[in-house]
CSV table of C-alpha atoms in Angstrom, one decimal:
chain,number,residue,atom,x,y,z
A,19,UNK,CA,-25.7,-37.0,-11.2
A,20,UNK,CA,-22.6,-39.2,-9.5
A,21,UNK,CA,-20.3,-36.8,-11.1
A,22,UNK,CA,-22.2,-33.9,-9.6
A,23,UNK,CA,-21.9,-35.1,-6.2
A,24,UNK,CA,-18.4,-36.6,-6.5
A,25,UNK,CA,-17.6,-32.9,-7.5
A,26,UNK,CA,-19.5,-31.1,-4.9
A,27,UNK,CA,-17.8,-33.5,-2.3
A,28,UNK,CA,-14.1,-32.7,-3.4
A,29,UNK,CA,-15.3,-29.0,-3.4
A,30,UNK,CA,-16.2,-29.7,0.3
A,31,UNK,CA,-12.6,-31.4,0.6
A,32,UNK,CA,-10.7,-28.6,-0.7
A,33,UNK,CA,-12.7,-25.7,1.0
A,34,UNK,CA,-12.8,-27.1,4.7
A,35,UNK,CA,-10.2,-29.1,6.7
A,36,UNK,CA,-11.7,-30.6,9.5
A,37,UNK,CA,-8.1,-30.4,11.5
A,38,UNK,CA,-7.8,-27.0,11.4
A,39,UNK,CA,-11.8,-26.1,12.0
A,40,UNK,CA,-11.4,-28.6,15.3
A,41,UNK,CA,-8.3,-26.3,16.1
A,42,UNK,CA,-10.0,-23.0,15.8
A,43,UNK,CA,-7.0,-22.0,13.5
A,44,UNK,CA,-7.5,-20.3,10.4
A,45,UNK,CA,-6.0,-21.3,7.3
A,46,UNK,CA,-2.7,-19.6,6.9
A,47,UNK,CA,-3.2,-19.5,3.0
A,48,UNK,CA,-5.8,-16.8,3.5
A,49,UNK,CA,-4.2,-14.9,6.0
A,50,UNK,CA,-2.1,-11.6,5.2
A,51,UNK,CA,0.9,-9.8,7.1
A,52,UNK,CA,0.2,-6.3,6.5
A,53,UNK,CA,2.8,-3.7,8.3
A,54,UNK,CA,1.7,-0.8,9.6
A,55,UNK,CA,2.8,2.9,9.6
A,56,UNK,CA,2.3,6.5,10.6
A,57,UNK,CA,2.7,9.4,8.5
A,58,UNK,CA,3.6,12.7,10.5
A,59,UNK,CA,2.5,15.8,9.3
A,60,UNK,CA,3.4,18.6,12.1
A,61,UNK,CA,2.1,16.7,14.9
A,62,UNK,CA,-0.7,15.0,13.2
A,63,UNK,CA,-0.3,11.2,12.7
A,64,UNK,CA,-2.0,9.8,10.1
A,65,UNK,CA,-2.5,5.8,10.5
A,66,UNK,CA,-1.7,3.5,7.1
A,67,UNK,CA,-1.3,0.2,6.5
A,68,UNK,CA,1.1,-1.4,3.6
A,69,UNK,CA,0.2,-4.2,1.3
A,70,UNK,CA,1.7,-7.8,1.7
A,71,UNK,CA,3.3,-7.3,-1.0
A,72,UNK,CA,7.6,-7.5,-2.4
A,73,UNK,CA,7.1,-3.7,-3.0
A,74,UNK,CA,5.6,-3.0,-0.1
A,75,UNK,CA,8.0,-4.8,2.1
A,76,UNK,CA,10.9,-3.3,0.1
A,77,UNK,CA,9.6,-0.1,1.4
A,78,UNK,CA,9.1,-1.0,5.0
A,79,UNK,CA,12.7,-1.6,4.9
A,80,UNK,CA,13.8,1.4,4.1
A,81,UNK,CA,11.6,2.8,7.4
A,82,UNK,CA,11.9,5.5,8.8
A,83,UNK,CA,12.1,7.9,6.4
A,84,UNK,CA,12.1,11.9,6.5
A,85,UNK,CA,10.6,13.1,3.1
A,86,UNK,CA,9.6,16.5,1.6
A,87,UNK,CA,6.4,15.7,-0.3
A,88,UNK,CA,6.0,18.2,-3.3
A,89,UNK,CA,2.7,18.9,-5.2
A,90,UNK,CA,1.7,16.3,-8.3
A,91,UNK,CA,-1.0,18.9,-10.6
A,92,UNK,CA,-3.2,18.4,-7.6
A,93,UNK,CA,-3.7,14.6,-8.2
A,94,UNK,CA,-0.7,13.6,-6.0
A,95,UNK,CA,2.0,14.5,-3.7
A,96,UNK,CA,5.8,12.6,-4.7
A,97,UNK,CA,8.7,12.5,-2.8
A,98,UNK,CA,12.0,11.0,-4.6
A,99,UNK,CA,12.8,7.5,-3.0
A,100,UNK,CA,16.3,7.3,-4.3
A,101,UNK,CA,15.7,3.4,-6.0
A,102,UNK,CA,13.0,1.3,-7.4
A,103,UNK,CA,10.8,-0.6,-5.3
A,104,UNK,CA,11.1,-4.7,-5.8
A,105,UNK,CA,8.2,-4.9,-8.3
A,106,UNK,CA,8.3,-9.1,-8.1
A,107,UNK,CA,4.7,-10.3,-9.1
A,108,UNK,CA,3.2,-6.7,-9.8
A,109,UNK,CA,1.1,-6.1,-12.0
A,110,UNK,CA,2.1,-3.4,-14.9
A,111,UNK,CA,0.0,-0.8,-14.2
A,112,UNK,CA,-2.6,0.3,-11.2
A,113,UNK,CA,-5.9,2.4,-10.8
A,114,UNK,CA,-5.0,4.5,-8.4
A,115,UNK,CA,-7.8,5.6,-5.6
A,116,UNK,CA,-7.5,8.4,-2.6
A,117,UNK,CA,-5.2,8.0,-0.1
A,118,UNK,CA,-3.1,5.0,-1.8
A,119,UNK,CA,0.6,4.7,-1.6
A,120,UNK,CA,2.4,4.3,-4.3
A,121,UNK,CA,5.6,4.4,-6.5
A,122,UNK,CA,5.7,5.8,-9.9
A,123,UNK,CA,8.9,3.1,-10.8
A,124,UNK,CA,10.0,5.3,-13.6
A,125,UNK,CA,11.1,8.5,-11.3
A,126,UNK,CA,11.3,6.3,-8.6
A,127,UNK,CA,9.1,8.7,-6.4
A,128,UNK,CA,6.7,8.0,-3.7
A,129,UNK,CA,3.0,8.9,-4.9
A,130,UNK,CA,0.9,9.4,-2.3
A,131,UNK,CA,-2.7,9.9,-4.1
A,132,UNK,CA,-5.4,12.7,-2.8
A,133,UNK,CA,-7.8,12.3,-5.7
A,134,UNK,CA,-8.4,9.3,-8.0
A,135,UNK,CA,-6.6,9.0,-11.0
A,136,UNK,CA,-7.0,6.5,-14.3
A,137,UNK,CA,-4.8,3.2,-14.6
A,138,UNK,CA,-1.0,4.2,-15.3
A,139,UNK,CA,1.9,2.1,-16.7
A,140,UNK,CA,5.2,2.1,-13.7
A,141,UNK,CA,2.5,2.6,-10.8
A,142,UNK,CA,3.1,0.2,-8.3
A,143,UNK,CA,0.6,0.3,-5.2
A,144,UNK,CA,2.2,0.0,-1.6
A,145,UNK,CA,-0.8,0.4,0.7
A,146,UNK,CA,-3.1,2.8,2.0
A,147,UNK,CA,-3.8,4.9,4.8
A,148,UNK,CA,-6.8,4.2,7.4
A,149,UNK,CA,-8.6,7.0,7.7
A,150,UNK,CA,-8.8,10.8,6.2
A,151,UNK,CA,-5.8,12.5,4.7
A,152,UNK,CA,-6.9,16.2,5.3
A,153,UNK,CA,-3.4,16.8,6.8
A,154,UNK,CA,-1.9,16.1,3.0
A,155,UNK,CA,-4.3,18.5,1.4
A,156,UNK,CA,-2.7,21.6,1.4
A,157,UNK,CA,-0.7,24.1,-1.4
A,158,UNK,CA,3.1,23.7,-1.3
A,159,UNK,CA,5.9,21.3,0.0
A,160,UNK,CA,5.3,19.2,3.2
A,161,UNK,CA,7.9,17.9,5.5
A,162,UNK,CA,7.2,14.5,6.4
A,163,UNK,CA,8.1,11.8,8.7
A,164,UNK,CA,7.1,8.3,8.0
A,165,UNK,CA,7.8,5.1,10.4
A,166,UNK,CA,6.5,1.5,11.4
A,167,UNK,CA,4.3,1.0,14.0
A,168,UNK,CA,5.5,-1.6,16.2
């Protein structure tokens, strides 16, 4: 019993720091600096946001970008990036969903997903956009513009 509460009080310790709860600040630990960008298609902007991630900064970098986004069997449209992303930290392989960012490392393409697709060596996720990618779903290749948002 003295061992259960000693641990349930050092679980109280670790979870809660009475500093920062009396500040009304957050714990920086849990906190995430995600960049945010617009894909232009025509004159539609389509909202995304990129992960925290060494990839996804990587990529952020290399902002803005005009790409011609080419049809992927469907599943995808790729763009060539020119180089690998920093893959630091990331995980082998990724379960991609719709409307996540991505780079196929191997080609070294851009992969931006319109339908789910199963887990695949190389595919490193970026981000994902905020809200409906209609604008990407069409037959043939799409001229692109993609920036920060400030």
């Amino acid at each position: 019993m003295v061992a259960f509460i000693a641990l349930a009080l050092s679980a109280g310790l670790l979870l809660a720091d009475p500093a920062l709860a009396a500040s009304g600040q957050s714990d920086a630990r849990h906190e995430t600096a995600m960049t945010r960008i617009r894909v232009i298609v025509d004159n539609q902007i389509l909202p995304a946001t990129l992960d925290d991630s060494p990839a996804a900064r990587d990529f952020a970098s290399m902002l803005p970008l005009e790409l011609t986004l080419t049809d992927y069997h469907g599943i995808e449209k790729v763009a060539d990036l020119g180089r690998k992303l920093d893959a630091t930290d990331a995980p082998g392989s990724y379960t991609p969903a719709a409307g996540d960012i991505t780079q196929y490392r191997p080609w070294a393409n851009l992969a931006i997903f319109l339908k789910p697709f199963r887990d695949s060596a190389g595919l490193l996720r970026l981000g994902r956009f905020d809200r409906s990618i209609d604008a990407l779903r069409r037959d043939g290749e799409i001229r692109v513009r993609i920036e920060r948002v400030d």
